[in-house]
Amino acid sequence: MASRKTGEFERIATFFAPLAAGFPGALGLTDDAAILRPAEGAELVVTTDTIVAGVHYIGDEPADLVAQKLLRVNLSDLAAKGARPVAYTLNIALPTAVEDDWLERFCAGLAADQQRFGIVLAGGDSVATPGPVTLTITAFGEIAVGRMLRRSGARPGDRIYVSGTIGDGALGLKILRGRLAGIAAVHRDFLVERYRRPQPRVACGARLVGIAHAAMDISDGLVADLAHIADVSGVAAVVEAASVPLSTAAAAALEIDPQLRDAVLGGGDDYELLFTAPPDAAPSIAALAAGLGLPLTAIGRIEAGRGVCAVDAAGAEIALARAGYTHG
Amino acid sequence: MASRKTGEFERIATFFAPLAAGFPGALGLTDDAAILRPAEGAELVVTTDTIVAGVHYIGDEPADLVAQKLLRVNLSDLAAKGARPVAYTLNIALPTAVEDDWLERFCAGLAADQQRFGIVLAGGDSVATPGPVTLTITAFGEIAVGRMLRRSGARPGDRIYVSGTIGDGALGLKILRGRLAGIAAVHRDFLVERYRRPQPRVACGARLVGIAHAAMDISDGLVADLAHIADVSGVAAVVEAASVPLSTAAAAALEIDPQLRDAVLGGGDDYELLFTAPPDAAPSIAALAAGLGLPLTAIGRIEAGRGVCAVDAAGAEIALARAGYTHG
């Protein structure tokens, strides 16, 4: 235990303390705890994710990308709650074979995203493992008391919206697994980047407070995540499949293989926002989209009932690959 | 990912949601985030620890003990900061071979300690791993703004105190590793229990606010942890070795093998409080000890200088096994 801890202290001082600079509550990572105090009238939103090498990312993925994906997945959760990012803690379990240059690149990825998204390291833990790299981030955001966006607020009559484009993450993963060999290089690169480095919609999420009835981010896939909103809200969701916004690259992929529509509706890793809002919010949402330069697209409707289904442009139900979600 | 997530949702509903009952900010674990709001005039203290099967505990340790040790290690950190426990998040990475009965017992351990220490589950994440069980708890406590006990407040002239008895955890670990065969069964059981199920000094820590100048819990060992306080406080610490309080069982172990004194001063896993306070606080500390029924023993003094040393009853310096800490 002594040698593990000695290594830990050196690593903290060398690699992690610089990431905590400028956040008084981190106490320079020299104490056993950090201090978090929400601003007057605000409360803290807490979210946490764990990733494992070989399970959640390919084991030889560059360390800076691994760091940024983990941080961004958490930032995406904060965005979906309408919260402003404040700080995060990091728990790393590393095999002894992991060299300092891996850690250096990992922390460089964090440093770049801390700047980009206005979040800072507050504390953490570093241990050795005989298993794969295992990483946990717990992220803290602030929001005005009682205003956090939830999954549970969808109401019949709401329109369903998504930010950005859908399916890119799942298609990017297929490419990394050797599929879609016929796609143009520019599209391949775009889709892989979308999988590897999601764009948490932090500014958008904060602006949806007071507009959206329910919100979450798309991590498990559009249909599965919409099912979560429908379930906890006690409503049914109808996806108008032709309205689901596709990137140019995703559209090109579907031209090659129309079967990939299942990956678009069912695949995960988009980290776009999924939210519902009443019809009279449409002008506000259009203005928000214009202001952010981010498409916010209506893709369906909330109805009384239970479950999720998808319909085509003629209104006919489309069979979804995941039958568990079709009992609309 | 679909099957992993389905499993995750079932596990959350079955095993974890009951642990979050009664904490509104957990939202029944049905959302992507939890809400934490410190009471008026308070701020949040955050601490986090990760443990790995086969590294931080013996792989076949009963699951309820694993859960309780992890939770208590975090509670001990909150105690050392003077904070009142509020809530925690849990991240579990489990091999697929782990059965539901392991998880059931794990959660039973958490449930019992939630009752015992007044803390509740607020959220978390559950993933699969090809490696060993890897567990992270991030614990949140409350303290009046600006009052958190720190490592950095020790001043020359302070007395050094510990709660409870020292060395039991390290001796318990030695027994689990097959050492100390000659010790009586009653002592063996006591020491092993002390290693397996530390007693976080939550009530004591909260009462030390306003009394202690510096505090931390003893996890790496008395000398190593005192070195942390001395380092960040910019002072020297002198341990009067004969004053270090031993349990009856530890005293019996040292009778069998006097060399074990190194394990007492240098070994970890006690999770007792280590703190410094000015001489005029002695009556308050004595009254606190009496009120809690917990020994609080003066074991040394803070001086100007750097580093940690130990002296015998005659004031002669004792060589410490970990030479790095002897340059007092």
XYZ file of C-alpha atoms in Angstrom:
656
model
C 0.000 0.000 0.000
C 2.902 2.338 0.722
C 4.269 2.189 -2.810
C 0.811 2.556 -4.336
C 0.193 5.636 -2.264
C 3.570 7.184 -2.941
C 2.901 6.807 -6.641
C -0.526 8.255 -6.107
C 0.750 11.385 -4.410
C 3.333 12.009 -7.100
C 0.771 11.519 -9.821
C -1.667 13.851 -8.136
C 0.920 16.591 -7.778
C 2.304 16.199 -11.286
C -0.728 15.495 -13.397
C -3.884 16.362 -11.517
C -3.155 19.338 -9.260
C -2.718 21.644 -12.306
C -6.256 20.680 -13.383
C -7.587 21.879 -10.030
C -5.819 25.247 -10.113
C -8.168 28.174 -9.783
C -10.895 26.267 -7.924
C -10.542 27.175 -4.231
C -12.804 24.299 -3.111
C -10.310 21.768 -4.467
C -7.739 22.904 -1.872
C -5.009 22.136 -4.403
C -5.874 18.428 -4.061
C -3.892 18.408 -0.796
C -6.806 17.452 1.443
C -9.175 14.468 1.685
C -12.157 16.397 0.442
C -13.346 19.259 -1.700
C -15.833 22.001 -0.890
C -18.776 22.790 -3.147
C -21.132 25.652 -2.489
C -23.865 26.507 -4.972
C -24.468 30.183 -5.607
C -27.263 31.948 -3.754
C -30.582 30.607 -5.001
C -28.992 27.675 -6.818
C -28.653 23.977 -6.096
C -26.233 21.327 -7.345
C -26.974 18.800 -10.063
C -24.837 15.654 -9.749
C -24.251 13.054 -12.441
C -21.720 10.242 -12.751
C -20.474 7.790 -15.377
C -17.965 4.965 -15.383
C -16.154 3.658 -18.450
C -13.983 0.564 -18.832
C -11.279 0.021 -21.482
C -12.383 -2.609 -23.972
C -16.037 -2.199 -22.992
C -16.879 1.473 -23.472
C -13.995 2.356 -25.710
C -11.458 0.541 -27.812
C -8.447 -0.184 -25.629
C -5.882 1.643 -27.768
C -7.968 4.797 -28.214
C -5.782 7.892 -27.686
C -5.867 8.877 -24.017
C -6.954 12.458 -24.668
C -10.000 11.211 -26.562
C -10.849 8.792 -23.751
C -10.667 11.629 -21.247
C -12.762 13.958 -23.351
C -15.425 11.374 -24.103
C -15.823 10.563 -20.409
C -15.974 14.216 -19.410
C -18.347 15.074 -22.254
C -20.725 12.239 -21.467
C -21.084 13.755 -18.021
C -21.352 17.291 -19.416
C -24.086 16.037 -21.717
C -26.045 14.832 -18.689
C -25.643 18.232 -17.039
C -26.750 19.913 -20.284
C -29.870 17.750 -20.415
C -30.737 18.896 -16.897
C -30.277 22.559 -17.834
C -27.348 22.895 -15.429
C -24.233 25.048 -15.757
C -21.046 22.945 -15.344
C -19.025 23.784 -12.226
C -16.598 21.026 -11.191
C -15.949 17.283 -11.349
C -14.192 14.524 -9.468
C -12.153 11.828 -11.201
C -11.489 8.250 -10.061
C -8.899 6.333 -12.041
C -7.994 2.655 -11.683
C -4.922 2.043 -13.829
C -2.921 -1.087 -14.616
C 0.720 -0.709 -13.613
C 1.622 -1.070 -17.307
C 0.072 2.335 -18.021
C 2.927 4.770 -18.519
C 3.136 8.394 -17.519
C 2.863 9.495 -21.143
C -0.618 7.964 -21.281
C -1.547 9.908 -18.161
C -0.003 13.077 -19.527
C -2.049 12.834 -22.700
C -5.164 11.926 -20.688
C -4.761 15.067 -18.588
C -4.060 17.194 -21.661
C -7.437 16.088 -22.994
C -9.091 17.069 -19.731
C -7.301 20.428 -19.640
C -8.488 21.322 -23.141
C -12.082 20.435 -22.328
C -11.976 22.215 -18.978
C -11.205 25.384 -20.909
C -13.791 24.617 -23.562
C -16.672 23.889 -21.208
C -15.827 25.911 -18.105
C -15.419 23.068 -15.620
C -12.565 22.253 -13.240
C -11.236 19.267 -11.317
C -12.241 19.280 -7.638
C -10.820 15.986 -6.349
C -10.654 12.253 -6.929
C -8.848 9.016 -6.268
C -6.128 7.085 -8.066
C -5.624 3.353 -7.530
C -3.880 0.420 -9.175
C -5.826 -2.410 -10.809
C -4.896 -5.802 -12.274
C -7.806 -5.266 -14.681
C -8.486 -2.795 -17.485
C -8.358 0.990 -17.164
C -11.540 1.944 -15.293
C -12.520 5.600 -15.104
C -15.272 7.422 -13.232
C -16.206 11.067 -13.474
C -18.776 12.642 -11.190
C -19.783 16.063 -12.486
C -21.437 18.920 -10.638
C -23.524 21.645 -12.172
C -25.558 24.527 -10.825
C -29.150 25.394 -11.507
C -31.699 27.729 -9.954
C -33.510 25.926 -7.147
C -36.344 23.765 -8.436
C -35.647 24.390 -12.114
C -33.777 21.216 -13.117
C -35.122 19.682 -16.315
C -36.367 16.138 -15.723
C -37.357 13.125 -17.736
C -40.768 13.081 -16.133
C -42.464 16.231 -17.414
C -43.694 15.191 -20.884
C -47.428 15.877 -21.447
C -49.870 14.851 -24.178
C -49.828 17.470 -26.881
C -46.090 18.200 -26.502
C -43.882 18.144 -29.559
C -40.727 16.025 -29.348
C -37.458 17.709 -30.351
C -33.840 16.736 -30.826
C -30.747 18.878 -31.146
C -28.215 18.382 -33.940
C -28.335 15.221 -36.022
C -29.202 11.681 -34.985
C -27.436 8.381 -35.626
C -23.943 9.699 -36.282
C -22.514 8.110 -33.131
C -23.881 4.654 -33.898
C -22.683 4.840 -37.501
C -19.260 6.011 -36.347
C -19.009 2.977 -34.100
C -19.956 0.702 -37.012
C -17.155 2.206 -39.054
C -14.654 1.652 -36.228
C -15.809 -1.978 -36.234
C -15.026 -2.330 -39.944
C -18.490 -1.772 -41.414
C -19.507 0.761 -44.097
C -16.340 0.222 -46.135
C -17.883 1.927 -49.176
C -18.450 5.336 -47.591
C -16.439 8.390 -48.647
C -13.475 9.272 -46.444
C -14.882 12.682 -45.499
C -18.104 11.089 -44.229
C -16.226 8.303 -42.480
C -14.045 10.809 -40.636
C -17.052 12.903 -39.642
C -18.994 9.939 -38.240
C -16.015 8.520 -36.345
C -15.343 11.917 -34.800
C -18.990 12.182 -33.778
C -18.674 8.823 -32.001
C -15.357 9.592 -30.391
C -15.868 13.156 -29.296
C -19.507 14.003 -28.637
C -20.540 17.652 -28.357
C -22.363 18.220 -25.081
C -25.107 20.762 -25.714
C -24.400 22.798 -22.602
C -25.496 26.216 -23.862
C -28.660 24.790 -25.360
C -29.617 22.860 -22.223
C -29.342 25.914 -20.016
C -31.589 27.863 -22.391
C -34.252 25.118 -22.397
C -35.059 25.771 -18.737
C -38.523 27.324 -18.757
C -39.201 26.051 -22.293
C -38.934 22.240 -22.204
C -41.343 20.050 -20.249
C -39.006 17.039 -20.189
C -35.424 16.493 -21.311
C -32.598 13.984 -21.397
C -29.588 13.308 -23.558
C -29.465 10.541 -26.141
C -26.953 7.968 -24.986
C -28.765 4.637 -25.377
C -30.413 5.593 -28.679
C -33.316 7.784 -29.744
C -36.057 5.174 -29.305
C -34.736 3.730 -26.052
C -34.217 7.131 -24.491
C -37.583 8.377 -25.649
C -39.036 5.293 -23.983
C -37.468 6.424 -20.698
C -39.169 9.815 -20.997
C -42.483 8.200 -21.937
C -42.258 5.675 -19.094
C -41.540 8.085 -16.267
C -43.913 10.711 -17.679
C -46.737 8.164 -18.092
C -47.338 9.067 -21.733
C -46.868 7.670 -25.249
C -44.350 8.998 -27.770
C -44.749 8.885 -31.539
C -41.631 9.416 -33.653
C -42.213 10.753 -37.169
C -39.283 8.904 -38.687
C -38.984 11.051 -41.805
C -38.443 14.114 -39.605
C -35.436 12.712 -37.731
C -32.548 14.977 -38.786
C -29.594 13.287 -40.437
C -26.136 14.617 -41.131
C -24.937 14.603 -44.720
C -22.625 11.752 -43.754
C -25.433 9.691 -42.171
C -27.646 10.279 -45.198
C -24.833 9.015 -47.437
C -24.492 5.916 -45.242
C -28.230 5.196 -45.528
C -28.001 5.500 -49.295
C -25.411 2.721 -49.244
C -27.388 0.569 -46.827
C -31.016 1.513 -46.028
C -31.031 -1.104 -43.251
C -28.923 1.308 -41.237
C -32.100 3.203 -40.385
C -32.317 0.871 -37.395
C -28.932 2.121 -36.234
C -30.128 5.712 -36.565
C -33.308 5.205 -34.536
C -31.913 2.599 -32.154
C -28.174 3.204 -31.867
C -26.607 5.121 -29.022
C -23.813 7.594 -28.420
C -25.313 10.679 -30.062
C -25.286 12.822 -26.908
C -27.752 15.181 -28.496
C -30.581 16.616 -26.415
C -34.013 15.019 -26.565
C -36.808 17.142 -25.148
C -40.501 17.826 -25.282
C -42.230 21.193 -25.286
C -45.752 22.475 -25.820
C -46.739 23.629 -29.333
C -46.738 27.280 -28.313
C -43.035 27.041 -27.490
C -42.190 26.542 -31.174
C -41.207 30.190 -31.808
C -38.935 30.265 -28.739
C -37.293 27.043 -29.855
C -36.789 28.355 -33.366
C -35.208 31.518 -31.969
C -32.981 29.479 -29.678
C -31.831 27.288 -32.562
C -31.034 30.360 -34.648
C -29.190 32.002 -31.770
C -27.076 28.928 -31.064
C -26.527 27.935 -34.694
C -27.722 24.471 -33.659
C -30.645 22.716 -35.359
C -33.520 21.929 -32.974
C -35.884 19.715 -34.928
C -39.402 18.560 -34.104
C -39.462 14.796 -34.699
C -42.769 13.672 -33.221
C -45.454 14.086 -30.615
C -46.477 13.044 -27.130
C -49.909 11.421 -26.761
C -51.939 9.864 -23.988
C -51.045 6.205 -23.546
C -47.808 4.295 -23.016
C -44.732 3.327 -25.004
C -42.975 4.517 -28.132
C -43.725 3.913 -31.768
C -42.420 5.288 -35.052
C -44.499 6.210 -38.082
C -43.570 6.900 -41.687
C -44.489 10.002 -43.679
C -47.925 8.494 -44.435
C -48.582 7.861 -40.743
C -48.145 4.069 -40.957
C -46.338 2.425 -38.042
C -42.788 1.302 -38.727
C -41.533 -1.862 -37.072
C -38.708 -0.946 -34.700
C -35.787 -3.295 -34.302
C -36.217 -3.222 -30.533
C -39.677 -4.721 -30.162
C -39.757 -3.888 -26.481
C -40.492 -0.309 -27.354
C -43.239 -0.772 -29.971
C -46.238 -1.363 -27.750
C -47.448 2.188 -28.308
C -24.941 -1.991 -25.172
C -28.650 -2.767 -25.246
C -28.324 -5.870 -23.089
C -25.943 -4.162 -20.700
C -28.343 -1.301 -20.248
C -31.380 -3.488 -19.819
C -29.547 -5.347 -17.107
C -28.545 -2.044 -15.632
C -32.100 -0.746 -15.411
C -33.372 -3.920 -13.797
C -30.551 -3.885 -11.297
C -31.161 -0.269 -10.467
C -34.867 -0.818 -9.879
C -34.410 -4.023 -7.890
C -31.343 -3.381 -5.818
C -30.516 0.293 -5.773
C -33.771 2.267 -5.938
C -34.754 1.067 -2.427
C -31.493 2.568 -1.111
C -32.518 5.947 -2.523
C -35.999 5.933 -1.010
C -36.681 8.943 1.188
C -34.156 11.233 -0.515
C -36.115 13.512 -2.865
C -32.992 14.671 -4.713
C -32.373 11.110 -5.934
C -35.601 11.254 -7.992
C -36.038 7.523 -7.366
C -32.950 6.902 -9.551
C -35.185 7.400 -12.606
C -33.314 10.405 -13.965
C -29.768 11.076 -15.183
C -28.864 13.211 -12.229
C -29.487 13.905 -8.572
C -30.082 17.223 -6.842
C -28.092 18.302 -3.796
C -28.822 21.452 -1.901
C -26.944 22.270 1.295
C -28.974 23.739 4.125
C -29.013 27.506 4.609
C -25.562 28.613 5.760
C -23.954 25.281 4.920
C -21.755 24.031 2.102
C -21.044 20.560 0.749
C -17.960 18.505 1.525
C -17.181 15.953 -1.199
C -14.904 12.941 -0.886
C -14.424 9.882 -3.078
C -12.694 6.504 -2.919
C -12.278 3.621 -5.335
C -11.573 0.019 -4.344
C -10.642 -2.947 -6.521
C -11.195 -6.626 -5.677
C -7.890 -8.342 -4.997
C -6.128 -5.012 -4.399
C -8.065 -3.261 -1.630
C -9.851 -6.288 -0.295
C -9.537 -10.028 -0.549
C -11.587 -11.160 -3.516
C -13.881 -13.524 -1.624
C -14.680 -11.093 1.191
C -18.434 -11.147 1.942
C -20.179 -8.537 -0.210
C -21.842 -6.765 2.710
C -18.448 -6.198 4.320
C -17.025 -4.881 1.045
C -19.913 -2.433 0.788
C -19.594 -1.295 4.367
C -15.846 -0.843 4.210
C -16.121 1.295 1.089
C -18.919 3.405 2.528
C -17.172 3.748 5.879
C -13.873 4.804 4.346
C -15.756 7.677 2.752
C -17.681 8.416 5.951
C -14.367 8.512 7.775
C -13.165 11.211 5.397
C -16.321 13.220 6.023
C -15.845 12.750 9.771
C -12.289 14.038 9.563
C -13.601 17.168 7.868
C -16.219 17.706 10.580
C -19.040 17.187 8.078
C -22.452 15.630 8.651
C -23.111 12.785 6.135
C -25.927 13.514 3.673
C -25.808 11.328 0.555
C -23.522 9.326 -1.724
C -23.248 8.119 -5.279
C -22.108 4.603 -6.187
C -20.336 3.409 -9.335
C -20.018 -0.336 -9.760
C -18.104 -2.196 -12.473
C -18.973 -5.880 -12.149
C -17.775 -8.970 -14.004
C -20.663 -10.817 -15.626
C -19.878 -13.758 -13.349
C -21.109 -11.769 -10.342
C -24.511 -13.147 -9.401
C -27.514 -11.305 -8.089
C -27.026 -12.822 -4.635
C -23.686 -11.016 -4.381
C -25.406 -7.773 -5.306
C -28.228 -8.442 -2.878
C -25.799 -8.939 -0.024
C -23.789 -5.912 -1.135
C -26.913 -3.744 -0.972
C -27.940 -5.222 2.371
C -24.607 -4.032 3.752
C -25.224 -0.562 2.375
C -28.778 -0.479 3.732
C -27.617 -1.338 7.237
C -24.932 1.339 7.198
C -27.266 3.927 5.692
C -29.434 3.465 8.777
C -26.452 3.455 11.098
C -24.807 6.605 9.783
C -27.712 8.615 8.392
C -26.698 8.681 4.734
C -28.650 7.740 1.606
C -27.949 6.774 -1.997
C -28.421 9.649 -4.455
C -27.363 8.117 -7.777
C -24.648 6.220 -9.587
C -23.707 4.064 -12.529
C -23.518 0.328 -13.138
C -21.350 -1.164 -15.887
C -19.871 -4.502 -16.908
C -16.138 -5.170 -16.757
C -13.886 -8.002 -17.931
C -11.683 -7.161 -14.930
C -12.163 -7.362 -11.166
C -15.041 -5.799 -9.223
C -14.250 -2.063 -9.104
C -16.277 0.161 -6.811
C -16.383 3.916 -6.317
C -18.302 5.860 -3.709
C -18.477 9.640 -3.728
C -19.874 10.915 -0.438
C -21.405 14.283 0.342
C -21.552 15.912 3.750
C -22.703 19.258 5.039
C -20.826 21.744 7.159
C -21.333 25.371 8.120
C -19.745 27.613 5.509
C -16.015 28.025 6.060
C -15.793 25.599 8.973
C -14.443 22.466 7.295
C -11.543 20.934 9.200
C -8.421 20.778 7.056
C -5.049 19.131 7.112
C -3.324 22.467 6.899
C -4.110 24.140 10.231
C -1.548 22.576 12.611
C 0.495 25.134 14.564
C 3.602 24.879 16.740
C 2.508 24.266 20.326
C -0.491 22.137 19.326
C -0.943 18.747 20.917
C -1.510 15.797 18.561
C -4.491 13.551 19.305
C -5.956 10.317 17.991
C -9.365 8.779 18.565
C -9.779 5.152 19.597
C -6.834 2.788 19.336
C -4.071 2.629 16.751
C -2.662 -0.292 14.767
C -5.625 -2.637 14.968
C -6.359 -2.413 11.238
C -2.797 -3.231 10.194
C -2.619 -6.122 12.659
C -5.970 -7.434 11.441
C -4.645 -7.471 7.894
C -1.553 -9.384 9.031
C -3.809 -11.997 10.609
C -5.825 -12.315 7.384
C -2.516 -12.913 5.624
C -1.670 -15.788 7.963
C 0.559 -13.973 10.438
C 0.213 -13.841 14.246
C -0.827 -17.485 14.509
C -0.143 -17.536 18.261
C -2.681 -14.882 19.239
C -5.817 -15.755 21.227
C -9.002 -16.214 19.184
C -10.784 -13.322 20.875
C -7.982 -10.913 19.987
C -7.724 -12.312 16.479
C -11.435 -11.775 15.867
C -11.301 -8.249 17.262
C -8.374 -7.192 15.070
C -9.807 -8.752 11.917
C -13.126 -7.000 12.525
C -11.307 -3.711 13.015
C -9.634 -4.183 9.634
C -12.760 -5.299 7.854
C -15.297 -2.900 9.290
C -13.787 0.402 10.388
C -15.795 2.701 12.636
C -16.000 6.153 11.069
C -15.885 8.708 13.882
C -18.696 10.824 12.502
C -20.061 12.194 15.781
C -16.589 12.998 17.037
C -15.537 14.773 13.841
C -18.545 17.065 13.882
C -17.791 18.016 17.494
C -14.157 18.828 16.698
C -15.183 21.811 14.582
C -14.092 24.844 16.549
C -11.693 22.759 18.668
C -9.192 21.152 16.274
C -6.680 23.165 14.274
C -6.053 20.367 11.739
C -7.597 16.953 11.186
C -7.590 13.930 8.908
C -8.400 10.270 9.235
C -5.721 7.585 9.506
C -5.833 5.486 6.378
C -2.194 5.234 5.263
C -0.846 4.844 8.798
C -0.244 7.124 11.771
C 3.222 8.308 10.746
C 2.437 8.727 7.043
C -0.771 10.603 7.719
C 0.828 12.792 10.342
C 3.455 13.593 7.709
C 0.671 14.857 5.442
C -0.567 17.202 8.151
C 2.974 18.374 8.922
C 3.774 18.911 5.240
C 0.754 20.981 4.317
C 0.811 22.868 7.629
C 4.540 23.652 7.308
C 5.374 22.296 10.769
C 7.118 19.341 12.443
C 5.316 16.581 14.344
C 6.773 14.592 17.241
C 5.040 11.337 18.197
C 5.517 10.213 21.806
C 5.408 6.515 20.963
C 4.623 5.302 24.475
C 1.441 7.390 24.454
C -0.031 5.821 21.316
C -3.167 4.046 22.552
C -3.353 0.313 21.903
C -6.297 -2.029 22.148
C -5.986 -5.015 24.481
C -5.705 -7.175 21.380
C -2.944 -5.050 19.836
C -1.058 -5.044 23.142
C -1.283 -8.844 23.197
C 0.055 -8.995 19.649
C 3.027 -6.785 20.567
C 3.786 -9.063 23.536
C 4.104 -11.946 21.066
C 6.187 -9.960 18.596
C 7.576 -6.554 19.660
C 8.630 -5.927 16.036
C 4.979 -5.295 15.303
C 5.397 -1.811 16.731
C 6.312 -0.780 13.174
C 2.918 -2.039 12.022
C 1.226 0.016 14.721
C 3.013 3.273 13.867
C 3.285 2.687 10.130
C 0.373 0.454 9.140
C -2.831 1.747 7.651
C -6.559 1.087 7.777
C -7.312 2.385 11.264
C -9.776 5.053 10.156
C -9.410 6.791 13.485
C -9.247 10.568 13.605
C -5.877 12.293 13.849
C -6.038 15.922 14.876
C -4.134 18.742 16.488
C -5.456 21.250 18.985
C -3.947 23.939 21.217
C -3.090 23.021 24.821
C -5.989 25.051 26.209
C -8.434 22.799 24.327
C -7.515 19.848 26.539
C -10.547 20.208 28.863
C -12.967 20.420 25.905
C -11.380 17.360 24.352
C -11.583 15.422 27.610
C -15.248 16.368 27.947
C -15.909 15.341 24.341
C -14.221 11.966 24.875
C -16.293 11.375 27.988
C -19.491 12.383 26.240
C -18.868 10.120 23.263
C -17.446 7.221 25.225
C -14.514 7.325 22.794
C -10.898 7.721 23.916
C -9.206 10.849 22.555
C -5.553 10.512 23.441
C -2.737 13.043 23.210
C 0.152 11.288 21.474
C 2.606 14.057 20.687
C 3.231 17.648 19.796
C 3.601 20.026 16.886
C 6.820 22.037 16.694
C 8.399 24.510 14.329
C 10.300 22.714 11.573
C 9.462 20.010 9.064
C 8.753 16.284 9.060
C 7.735 13.646 11.581
C 9.731 11.802 14.196
C 8.899 9.480 17.063
C 10.464 9.531 20.519
C 10.439 7.000 23.357
C 9.412 7.678 26.937
C 12.889 9.083 27.662
C 12.670 11.470 24.711
C 15.153 9.557 22.525
C 14.318 9.344 18.844
C 13.053 5.982 17.604
C 14.021 4.842 14.122
C 10.881 4.594 12.039
C 10.584 1.831 9.481
C 9.691 4.382 6.824
C 12.829 6.469 6.718
C 11.218 9.027 4.474
C 9.378 10.414 7.436
C 12.226 10.638 9.963
C 13.896 13.825 8.865
C 12.277 15.734 11.699
